[in-house]
Coordinates of C-alpha atoms in Angstrom, one line a residue:
X1 CA -31.5 -5.1 26.5
X2 CA -33.4 -3.6 23.6
X3 CA -34.4 -5.0 19.9
X4 CA -31.7 -4.0 17.7
X5 CA -32.8 -2.2 14.7
X6 CA -31.7 -1.6 11.3
X7 CA -28.6 0.3 10.3
X8 CA -28.3 -0.1 6.8
X9 CA -26.5 2.7 4.9
X10 CA -23.6 2.4 7.5
X11 CA -21.4 4.1 10.0
X12 CA -18.5 4.4 7.5
X13 CA -20.3 5.3 4.1
X14 CA -19.7 8.6 2.5
X15 CA -22.5 10.3 0.8
X16 CA -22.1 12.9 -1.8
X17 CA -23.0 16.4 -1.0
X18 CA -26.4 17.9 -2.5
X19 CA -26.9 20.9 -3.9
X20 CA -29.0 22.1 -1.1
X21 CA -28.2 22.0 2.7
X22 CA -29.5 19.3 4.6
X23 CA -28.2 21.2 8.0
X24 CA -31.0 23.0 9.6
X25 CA -30.4 26.5 10.0
X26 CA -32.2 27.4 13.0
X27 CA -32.9 30.6 14.7
X28 CA -34.1 31.7 18.2
X29 CA -37.9 31.2 17.4
X30 CA -37.6 28.2 15.6
X31 CA -34.5 26.3 17.9
X32 CA -36.8 24.8 20.9
X33 CA -39.8 23.7 18.6
X34 CA -36.9 21.9 16.6
X35 CA -35.6 20.6 19.7
X36 CA -39.1 18.9 20.4
X37 CA -40.1 17.5 17.5
X38 CA -37.1 15.5 17.0
X39 CA -35.8 12.1 19.4
X40 CA -32.1 13.3 18.8
X41 CA -30.5 16.5 17.3
X42 CA -26.6 17.5 16.7
X43 CA -26.3 21.5 17.1
X44 CA -23.4 23.5 16.0
X45 CA -23.3 26.9 17.5
X46 CA -20.6 28.5 15.1
X47 CA -19.5 32.0 14.0
X48 CA -19.0 32.5 10.1
X49 CA -15.1 33.8 10.8
X50 CA -13.8 30.9 12.6
X51 CA -11.4 29.0 10.8
X52 CA -12.3 26.1 12.9
X53 CA -15.9 26.3 11.7
X54 CA -14.9 26.5 8.2
X55 CA -12.8 23.5 8.3
X56 CA -16.0 21.9 9.9
X57 CA -18.5 23.2 7.3
X58 CA -18.3 20.0 4.2
X59 CA -17.8 17.3 6.8
X60 CA -21.0 18.6 8.9
X61 CA -22.8 18.7 5.6
X62 CA -21.6 15.3 4.5
X63 CA -22.5 13.7 7.7
X64 CA -26.0 16.0 7.9
X65 CA -26.8 14.4 4.0
X66 CA -25.8 10.7 5.2
X67 CA -27.5 10.8 9.0
X68 CA -30.8 12.7 6.9
X69 CA -31.7 8.7 6.0
X70 CA -31.5 7.7 9.9
X71 CA -33.6 10.5 10.6
X72 CA -31.2 12.2 12.7
X73 CA -31.4 15.8 12.1
X74 CA -28.2 18.2 12.1
X75 CA -28.3 21.9 12.7
X76 CA -26.2 24.9 13.1
X77 CA -26.7 28.1 15.0
X78 CA -25.0 31.5 13.4
X79 CA -23.8 33.0 16.7
X80 CA -23.2 36.3 15.1
X81 CA -26.9 36.7 14.3
X82 CA -28.5 34.8 17.6
X83 CA -26.0 35.9 20.6
X84 CA -29.2 35.7 23.2
X85 CA -30.0 31.9 22.0
X86 CA -25.7 30.9 22.1
X87 CA -25.4 32.6 25.4
X88 CA -28.6 31.0 26.7
X89 CA -26.5 27.4 25.4
X90 CA -23.4 28.3 27.3
X91 CA -21.6 28.9 24.4
X92 CA -17.9 30.0 24.9
X93 CA -16.1 29.3 21.5
X94 CA -16.4 28.0 18.2
X95 CA -17.5 25.4 16.9
X96 CA -19.6 24.0 19.9
X97 CA -21.4 20.9 19.0
X98 CA -24.1 19.4 21.6
X99 CA -26.1 16.8 21.2
X100 CA -30.0 17.3 22.3
X101 CA -32.8 14.8 23.4
X102 CA -35.5 17.1 24.0
X103 CA -34.9 20.5 25.7
X104 CA -34.2 19.4 29.4
X105 CA -31.7 16.3 28.0
X106 CA -28.0 18.3 26.4
X107 CA -24.5 16.6 26.5
X108 CA -21.6 17.6 24.5
X109 CA -20.4 16.6 20.8
X110 CA -17.3 14.6 22.0
X111 CA -15.8 12.9 18.7
X112 CA -14.1 13.9 15.8
X113 CA -14.6 16.6 13.5
X114 CA -14.8 14.5 10.1
X115 CA -17.8 13.4 8.4
X116 CA -16.9 9.6 8.9
X117 CA -16.7 9.9 12.8
X118 CA -19.7 11.9 13.0
X119 CA -21.6 9.8 11.3
X120 CA -20.2 6.8 13.2
X121 CA -20.9 8.8 16.4
X122 CA -24.6 9.8 16.0
X123 CA -25.5 6.5 14.8
X124 CA -24.3 5.0 18.0
X125 CA -26.0 7.7 19.9
X126 CA -29.3 6.6 18.1
X127 CA -29.3 3.1 19.2
X128 CA -29.3 1.8 22.1
X129 CA -26.6 1.1 24.7
X130 CA -27.0 -2.7 24.0
X131 CA -28.7 -3.9 20.8
X132 CA -30.5 -7.5 21.2
X133 CA -29.0 -9.8 18.2
X134 CA -30.8 -12.5 16.3
X135 CA -29.8 -14.9 14.1
X136 CA -31.4 -12.2 11.2
X137 CA -29.5 -9.3 12.5
X138 CA -26.3 -10.7 14.0
X139 CA -24.2 -10.7 10.5
X140 CA -24.9 -7.3 9.8
X141 CA -24.3 -6.2 13.3
X142 CA -20.5 -7.6 13.1
X143 CA -19.6 -5.1 10.3
X144 CA -21.7 -2.2 11.2
X145 CA -18.3 -0.5 12.2
X146 CA -14.7 -0.7 12.6
X147 CA -15.1 -2.0 16.3
X148 CA -18.3 -3.8 17.7
X149 CA -18.5 -5.9 20.7
X150 CA -21.3 -9.1 20.9
X151 CA -21.7 -10.7 24.4
X152 CA -22.7 -14.2 24.6
X153 CA -24.3 -15.0 27.9
X154 CA -27.4 -17.2 29.0
X155 CA -30.8 -15.9 29.6
X156 CA -30.4 -16.3 33.4
X157 CA -26.9 -14.7 33.7
X158 CA -27.9 -11.6 35.3
X159 CA -24.1 -10.9 36.5
X160 CA -22.4 -11.1 33.5
X161 CA -25.9 -9.3 31.6
X162 CA -25.0 -6.4 34.4
X163 CA -21.6 -6.0 33.7
X164 CA -22.1 -5.8 30.3
X165 CA -24.6 -3.4 30.1
X166 CA -21.8 -1.2 32.6
X167 CA -19.2 -0.9 30.0
X168 CA -21.6 -0.5 27.1
X169 CA -23.1 3.1 28.9
X170 CA -19.2 3.9 30.0
X171 CA -18.0 3.8 26.0
X172 CA -21.2 3.3 24.1
X173 CA -19.6 6.7 22.2
X174 CA -16.5 4.6 21.1
X175 CA -17.9 1.2 20.3
X176 CA -21.1 -0.8 19.1
X177 CA -22.5 -3.1 21.6
X178 CA -24.5 -6.1 21.0
X179 CA -25.7 -9.4 23.1
X180 CA -27.4 -12.5 22.8
X181 CA -28.9 -15.4 24.5
X182 CA -28.9 -17.8 21.5
X183 CA -26.4 -20.6 22.6
X184 CA -26.4 -21.8 18.9
X185 CA -25.0 -18.4 17.7
X186 CA -22.6 -18.8 20.7
X187 CA -21.7 -22.4 19.6
X188 CA -21.4 -21.1 16.0
X189 CA -18.7 -18.6 17.1
X190 CA -16.8 -21.3 18.7
X191 CA -16.9 -19.5 22.5
X192 CA -18.8 -21.0 25.3
X193 CA -21.2 -18.7 27.5
X194 CA -20.3 -16.7 28.7
X195 CA -18.0 -14.6 26.5
X196 CA -17.6 -11.4 24.5
X197 CA -16.2 -11.2 20.6
X198 CA -14.8 -8.0 19.4
X199 CA -15.0 -7.9 15.6
X200 CA -12.5 -5.5 14.3
X201 CA -12.0 -4.3 10.3
X202 CA -8.1 -4.7 11.0
X203 CA -5.4 -7.0 12.4
X204 CA -6.8 -10.4 13.1
X205 CA -10.2 -9.2 12.8
X206 CA -11.5 -10.5 16.3
X207 CA -10.7 -10.8 20.0
X208 CA -11.9 -13.0 22.3
X209 CA -12.8 -12.6 25.9
X210 CA -13.7 -15.4 28.0
X211 CA -12.8 -14.5 31.5
X212 CA -15.1 -13.2 34.7
X213 CA -17.2 -10.4 33.4
X214 CA -15.9 -7.9 35.3
X215 CA -16.7 -4.0 34.6
X216 CA -12.7 -2.7 35.0
X217 CA -11.3 -6.1 32.9
X218 CA -14.3 -5.8 29.9
X219 CA -13.2 -2.3 29.6
X220 CA -9.4 -2.9 29.5
X221 CA -9.8 -5.6 27.3
X222 CA -12.3 -3.6 24.8
X223 CA -9.5 -0.5 24.8
X224 CA -6.2 -2.2 23.6
X225 CA -8.0 -5.4 21.4
X226 CA -9.6 -2.1 19.5
X227 CA -6.2 -0.9 19.1
X228 CA -4.5 -1.8 16.0
X229 CA -1.2 -3.8 16.6
X230 CA 0.4 -0.8 14.5
X231 CA -2.1 1.9 14.0
X232 CA -2.0 5.3 13.2
X233 CA -2.0 8.6 15.3
X234 CA -4.1 11.6 13.9
X235 CA -6.7 14.0 15.1
X236 CA -9.4 11.1 15.2
X237 CA -7.2 8.4 16.8
X238 CA -5.3 10.6 19.2
X239 CA -7.9 10.1 22.0
X240 CA -8.7 6.8 21.9
X241 CA -5.0 6.4 22.4
X242 CA -4.3 8.7 25.6
X243 CA -7.7 7.2 26.9
X244 CA -6.3 3.5 26.3
X245 CA -4.3 3.5 29.5
X246 CA -1.1 2.4 28.3
X247 CA 2.3 3.9 26.7
X248 CA 2.1 4.7 23.4
X249 CA 5.5 4.3 20.8
X250 CA 5.2 7.0 18.2
X251 CA 6.9 5.8 14.7
X252 CA 7.9 9.3 13.3
X253 CA 8.3 9.3 9.3
X254 CA 7.7 11.0 6.4
X255 CA 6.2 8.9 3.3
X256 CA 3.4 6.7 3.2
X257 CA 5.9 4.1 2.0
X258 CA 8.2 5.2 4.6
X259 CA 5.6 4.5 7.4
X260 CA 4.7 1.4 6.3
X261 CA 7.8 -0.1 6.0
X262 CA 8.8 1.0 9.7
X263 CA 5.4 -0.5 10.6
X264 CA 6.2 -3.9 8.8
X265 CA 9.5 -4.3 10.6
X266 CA 8.2 -2.7 14.2
X267 CA 5.0 -5.1 14.5
X268 CA 6.5 -8.2 15.8
X269 CA 7.5 -5.9 18.7
X270 CA 4.0 -4.8 18.7
X271 CA 2.7 -7.9 19.1
X272 CA 5.0 -9.2 21.6
X273 CA 4.3 -6.1 23.7
X274 CA 0.6 -6.1 23.2
X275 CA -2.0 -4.9 25.8
X276 CA 1.7 -3.1 27.4
X277 CA 2.4 -0.8 24.5
X278 CA 1.0 0.5 21.9
X279 CA 2.5 1.2 18.3
X280 CA 1.7 3.4 15.6
X281 CA 3.0 5.2 13.0
X282 CA 2.9 9.0 12.4
X283 CA 3.0 11.3 9.8
X284 CA 5.8 13.7 10.5
X285 CA 5.2 16.2 7.5
X286 CA 1.5 17.2 9.1
X287 CA 2.4 16.6 12.6
X288 CA 6.1 16.9 13.0
X289 CA 5.5 19.3 15.1
X290 CA 4.1 17.0 18.4
X291 CA 7.9 15.7 17.8
X292 CA 8.8 18.4 20.5
X293 CA 6.6 17.3 22.8
X294 CA 7.9 13.9 23.0
X295 CA 11.4 15.6 23.5
X296 CA 12.7 14.7 19.8
X297 CA 14.3 17.3 17.5
X298 CA 11.7 18.0 14.6
X299 CA 12.9 17.1 11.0
X300 CA 15.3 14.9 11.9
X301 CA 13.3 11.7 10.3
X302 CA 13.0 9.0 11.0
X303 CA 12.4 9.1 15.0
X304 CA 10.9 6.9 17.4
X305 CA 9.5 7.9 21.3
X306 CA 7.4 6.5 23.9
X307 CA 5.3 8.4 25.7
X308 CA 4.0 7.1 29.0
X309 CA 0.3 8.5 28.7
X310 CA -0.8 8.0 32.3
X311 CA 2.2 10.3 34.2
X312 CA 2.9 11.9 30.6
X313 CA 6.8 11.0 30.8
X314 CA 8.6 10.6 27.2
X315 CA 11.5 8.5 26.4
X316 CA 12.8 9.5 23.0
X317 CA 15.0 7.0 21.2
X318 CA 18.1 8.4 20.3
X319 CA 17.9 10.1 17.1
X320 CA 20.2 9.3 14.4
X321 CA 20.2 5.7 15.1
X322 CA 18.5 3.4 12.4
X323 CA 14.8 2.3 13.7
X324 CA 15.8 -1.4 12.8
X325 CA 13.5 -4.3 14.5
X326 CA 16.8 -4.9 17.3
X327 CA 17.7 -1.8 18.1
X328 CA 14.3 -0.4 19.2
X329 CA 13.5 -3.9 20.3
X330 CA 16.3 -3.5 23.2
X331 CA 15.2 0.2 23.8
X332 CA 11.5 -0.8 24.1
X333 CA 12.3 -3.9 26.3
X334 CA 14.1 -1.9 28.4
X335 CA 11.3 0.5 28.6
X336 CA 9.3 -2.2 29.8
X337 CA 12.0 -3.6 32.5
X338 CA 12.1 0.0 34.3
X339 CA 15.5 0.7 32.7
X340 CA 15.2 4.0 31.1
X341 CA 14.9 7.4 32.4
X342 CA 12.2 9.7 31.3
X343 CA 13.3 12.6 29.4
X344 CA 12.3 16.0 31.4
X345 CA 11.8 19.1 29.6
X346 CA 12.2 22.3 31.6
X347 CA 12.7 26.1 31.6
X348 CA 15.0 27.6 34.1
X349 CA 13.8 27.8 38.0
X350 CA 13.5 31.5 38.0
X351 CA 15.8 32.9 40.4
X352 CA 13.0 35.3 42.3
X353 CA 9.2 35.7 41.7
X354 CA 8.5 39.0 40.4
X355 CA 5.0 39.2 39.6
X356 CA 2.3 38.1 41.9
X357 CA 1.5 34.7 39.6
X358 CA 3.9 32.4 40.4
X359 CA 6.1 31.1 37.3
X360 CA 5.9 27.3 37.2
X361 CA 8.4 24.8 35.2
X362 CA 9.4 21.3 35.1
X363 CA 11.7 21.3 37.8
X364 CA 9.8 23.2 40.3
X365 CA 6.5 21.9 39.6
X366 CA 6.4 19.2 42.6
X367 CA 7.6 22.1 44.8
X368 CA 4.7 24.8 43.9
X369 CA 1.9 23.0 42.4
X370 CA 2.3 20.0 45.0
X371 CA 2.7 21.6 47.9
X372 CA 0.0 19.9 50.3
X373 CA -0.4 23.3 52.4
X374 CA -1.9 25.5 49.8
X375 CA -4.8 25.4 47.3
X376 CA -3.0 26.2 43.9
X377 CA -4.7 27.5 40.5
X378 CA -2.5 26.7 37.4
X379 CA -2.6 27.7 34.1
X380 CA -1.3 26.1 31.4
X381 CA -0.5 28.5 28.5
X382 CA 1.3 28.4 25.4
X383 CA 2.9 31.9 24.5
X384 CA 1.5 31.6 21.1
X385 CA -2.0 31.3 22.2
X386 CA -4.1 34.6 21.8
X387 CA -6.7 33.3 24.5
X388 CA -3.5 33.0 27.0
X389 CA -2.9 36.8 26.1
X390 CA -5.6 38.0 26.9
X391 CA -6.0 36.3 30.1
X392 CA -2.8 37.3 31.7
X393 CA -3.8 40.9 32.8
X394 CA -6.7 39.4 34.5
X395 CA -5.0 36.4 35.9
X396 CA -2.0 39.1 36.8
X397 CA -5.3 41.2 38.9
X398 CA -6.6 37.7 40.6
X399 CA -3.8 36.6 42.0
X400 CA -3.2 40.4 43.6
X401 CA -6.2 39.6 45.2
X402 CA -4.3 36.8 47.0
X403 CA -0.9 38.1 47.4
X404 CA -1.6 41.2 48.7
X405 CA -3.2 39.5 51.7
X406 CA -1.1 38.2 53.9
X407 CA -3.7 35.6 55.3
X408 CA -4.6 34.5 51.7
X409 CA -1.0 34.1 50.7
X410 CA -0.4 31.6 52.5
X411 CA -3.1 29.5 52.0
X412 CA -3.5 30.1 48.1
X413 CA -1.1 30.1 45.4
X414 CA -1.8 31.5 41.9
X415 CA 0.7 29.7 39.4
X416 CA 1.2 29.3 35.5
X417 CA 3.0 26.9 33.5
X418 CA 4.3 27.4 29.7
X419 CA 3.3 23.9 28.5
X420 CA 5.1 24.2 25.4
X421 CA 8.4 24.3 27.3
X422 CA 7.7 22.3 30.4
X423 CA 7.0 18.9 30.7
X424 CA 4.1 18.6 32.7
X425 CA 2.2 15.5 34.3
X426 CA -0.9 16.0 32.7
X427 CA -2.0 16.0 28.7
X428 CA -2.8 19.0 27.6
X429 CA -5.2 19.2 24.7
X430 CA -5.8 23.0 24.7
X431 CA -4.8 26.2 25.8
X432 CA -5.2 27.6 28.2
X433 CA -6.2 24.8 30.5
X434 CA -6.9 26.0 34.2
X435 CA -6.7 23.4 37.0
X436 CA -7.4 23.9 40.9
X437 CA -5.2 21.6 42.9
X438 CA -6.7 21.7 46.7
X439 CA -4.4 21.3 49.2
X440 CA -4.9 17.9 50.3
X441 CA -6.1 16.4 47.6
X442 CA -3.5 16.7 44.9
X443 CA -4.0 13.7 43.2
X444 CA -7.3 14.7 42.1
X445 CA -7.2 18.6 40.3
X446 CA -10.3 20.0 39.2
X447 CA -10.2 21.5 35.8
X448 CA -12.4 24.5 35.7
X449 CA -14.6 25.1 32.2
X450 CA -16.2 28.9 33.5
X451 CA -16.0 32.2 32.3
X452 CA -12.5 33.3 32.4
X453 CA -13.3 36.5 34.4
X454 CA -11.9 37.4 37.7
X455 CA -15.1 37.0 39.9
X456 CA -15.8 33.5 38.7
X457 CA -12.2 32.6 39.1
X458 CA -12.1 33.6 42.1
X459 CA -15.2 31.8 43.3
X460 CA -14.3 28.8 41.8
X461 CA -11.5 28.8 44.1
X462 CA -13.7 29.7 47.2
X463 CA -16.0 26.8 46.3
X464 CA -13.4 24.1 45.3
X465 CA -10.4 24.9 47.5
X466 CA -9.7 23.5 50.9
X467 CA -9.5 27.0 53.2
X468 CA -12.8 28.5 51.1
X469 CA -10.9 31.7 50.8
X470 CA -13.8 34.4 49.5
X471 CA -10.7 37.1 48.0
X472 CA -13.2 38.4 45.6
X473 CA -15.5 39.5 48.4
X474 CA -12.7 40.8 50.8
X475 CA -11.1 43.0 47.9
X476 CA -14.6 44.6 47.6
X477 CA -15.3 44.8 51.0
X478 CA -11.9 46.5 51.5
X479 CA -11.9 49.3 48.7
X480 CA -15.3 50.4 50.1
X481 CA -14.3 50.5 53.6
X482 CA -11.4 52.5 52.7
X483 CA -13.9 54.9 50.8
X484 CA -16.0 54.9 53.8
X485 CA -13.5 56.3 56.3
X486 CA -12.9 60.1 55.7
X487 CA -9.6 61.3 57.1
X488 CA -10.2 62.3 60.8
X489 CA -8.3 65.0 61.1
X490 CA -10.1 67.1 57.8
X491 CA -13.3 65.5 59.4
X492 CA -12.5 67.3 62.8
X493 CA -11.5 70.5 61.2
X494 CA -15.8 70.6 59.8
X495 CA -18.7 71.3 61.4
X496 CA -21.1 68.2 62.8
X497 CA -23.4 68.8 59.9
X498 CA -21.0 69.1 57.2
X499 CA -19.6 65.8 58.5
X500 CA -22.2 64.3 58.9
X501 CA -23.6 65.8 55.2
X502 CA -20.1 64.7 53.8
X503 CA -20.3 61.0 54.8
X504 CA -23.7 60.1 53.6
X505 CA -22.4 61.9 50.4
X506 CA -19.0 59.3 50.3
X507 CA -21.3 56.4 51.3
X508 CA -23.7 56.9 48.6
X509 CA -20.7 57.5 46.0
X510 CA -19.3 53.7 47.4
X511 CA -22.6 52.2 46.6
X512 CA -22.8 53.7 43.5
X513 CA -19.2 52.5 43.0
X514 CA -19.6 49.1 44.0
X515 CA -23.0 48.4 42.1
X516 CA -21.1 49.5 39.2
X517 CA -17.8 47.5 39.5
X518 CA -20.4 44.6 40.0
X519 CA -22.3 45.0 37.0
X520 CA -19.3 45.6 34.6
X521 CA -17.9 42.1 36.1
X522 CA -21.2 40.3 35.5
X523 CA -21.1 41.9 31.8
X524 CA -17.6 41.1 31.3
X525 CA -18.6 37.6 32.7
X526 CA -21.3 37.4 29.6
X527 CA -19.1 38.2 27.4
X528 CA -16.7 35.7 24.9
X529 CA -13.2 36.3 24.4
X530 CA -12.1 38.4 21.9
X531 CA -11.8 36.7 19.0
X532 CA -14.5 34.4 20.0
X533 CA -13.0 31.0 18.6
X534 CA -12.5 27.8 20.6
X535 CA -9.3 27.3 22.7
X536 CA -6.3 26.9 20.8
X537 CA -5.6 23.3 20.2
X538 CA -2.3 21.1 20.0

């Protein structure tokens, strides 16, 4: 544990935008020195024309002004002017936001893109994983964020200390963690050591964990207790609900008044099933399109559905029926008892596979993707996604590397699924999402995050697939062999000297062609997608 430092000018405060920007504009010749001069820096790599970057700009400015008081600088890099710098830091889409603790300690920013969330996230990053609390600091710490966890245990209780520290390290991006060995503070809180109290700015105000300190149990307690009885689904809360590991019940309604009324009506159900199902309202006007992801008909409000977040199964409540306590209550209880079948949205199974890329739908997902005899690379796409359209011809070429070779075709399948028209087991956050399902390890798919080039995708399959198929190299060797072998009859008609000369000429041409092709692939791998924007988000 470490000493707790002052957290005034808090996590939830919002500052008035300054006339002069508090965001540092960095260039290639200033970037490294700036990173070295500060212990903690948040840096945004952006493009001026990027819509997501424009939306982030005022939030980023507001956060910079507040965090300036905490000596946590925010910086930005214009990648249209500093292409080499952005390439050096692996920027492939905009905005890319990274946390720097010196040049060699870099991690992605995984928080939300709103000023309060940025302020909260970076303040947590500036503090130790677990802050040591005293009589003078504990009261301020309890209210330093929306959710704060404080452990009360004896000084010689090394087991509890270790377990709590592990949980703090794992969840420090989400919550503040503090601890004290002072028995009088535990007594004042009404708990016996060891115990953890989760303080929250909603519902009953706090929750107590007084069981054995085990990492998994503590993590589960934190995630469940930090979730409001009836919260609200939105950009800043969605990821948290998905990470909680329990089903989420959505309450769709168009007006704040209707959402408040329905939340009041269904709150007893949330209390009854606390820790089993999370309940949350959702703005049907702003996020009504999400209803389609739950197999609800958009526009028919209010509506209710349960999502089994781990298996990504959907259980829509019959639309048109009123959302009453008793009606919804029976549906929820039947769900908990396993009496409700999941709704499955699927396109028809293709009568035949016309191209080199296998088309997957919900009804043949198991047969193709989970075929345990083959490595399967699967692209989750959306028809409207510009990045998916740009990838399509390259993805077809990639697939052809395998389908054109009978041996490879038995070992590797390149497939795609329209994730907007078919239910899939994984919750997809953006398009395109590409995953490799290795033969013999289908329960542990591997996410692809590299450049979307044929060579890089093929190498990813080679390195992570069961069969280590190197289709890209094999294809290049095959092309070279074909160019290296002149027609035998034609060569037989030529004089030996001419034959040798011609052969040497062809070999030189092949070497040149292969070299140029390899260079072109490397160049393409360095390039961003045409519009340079980040993945289209759900």
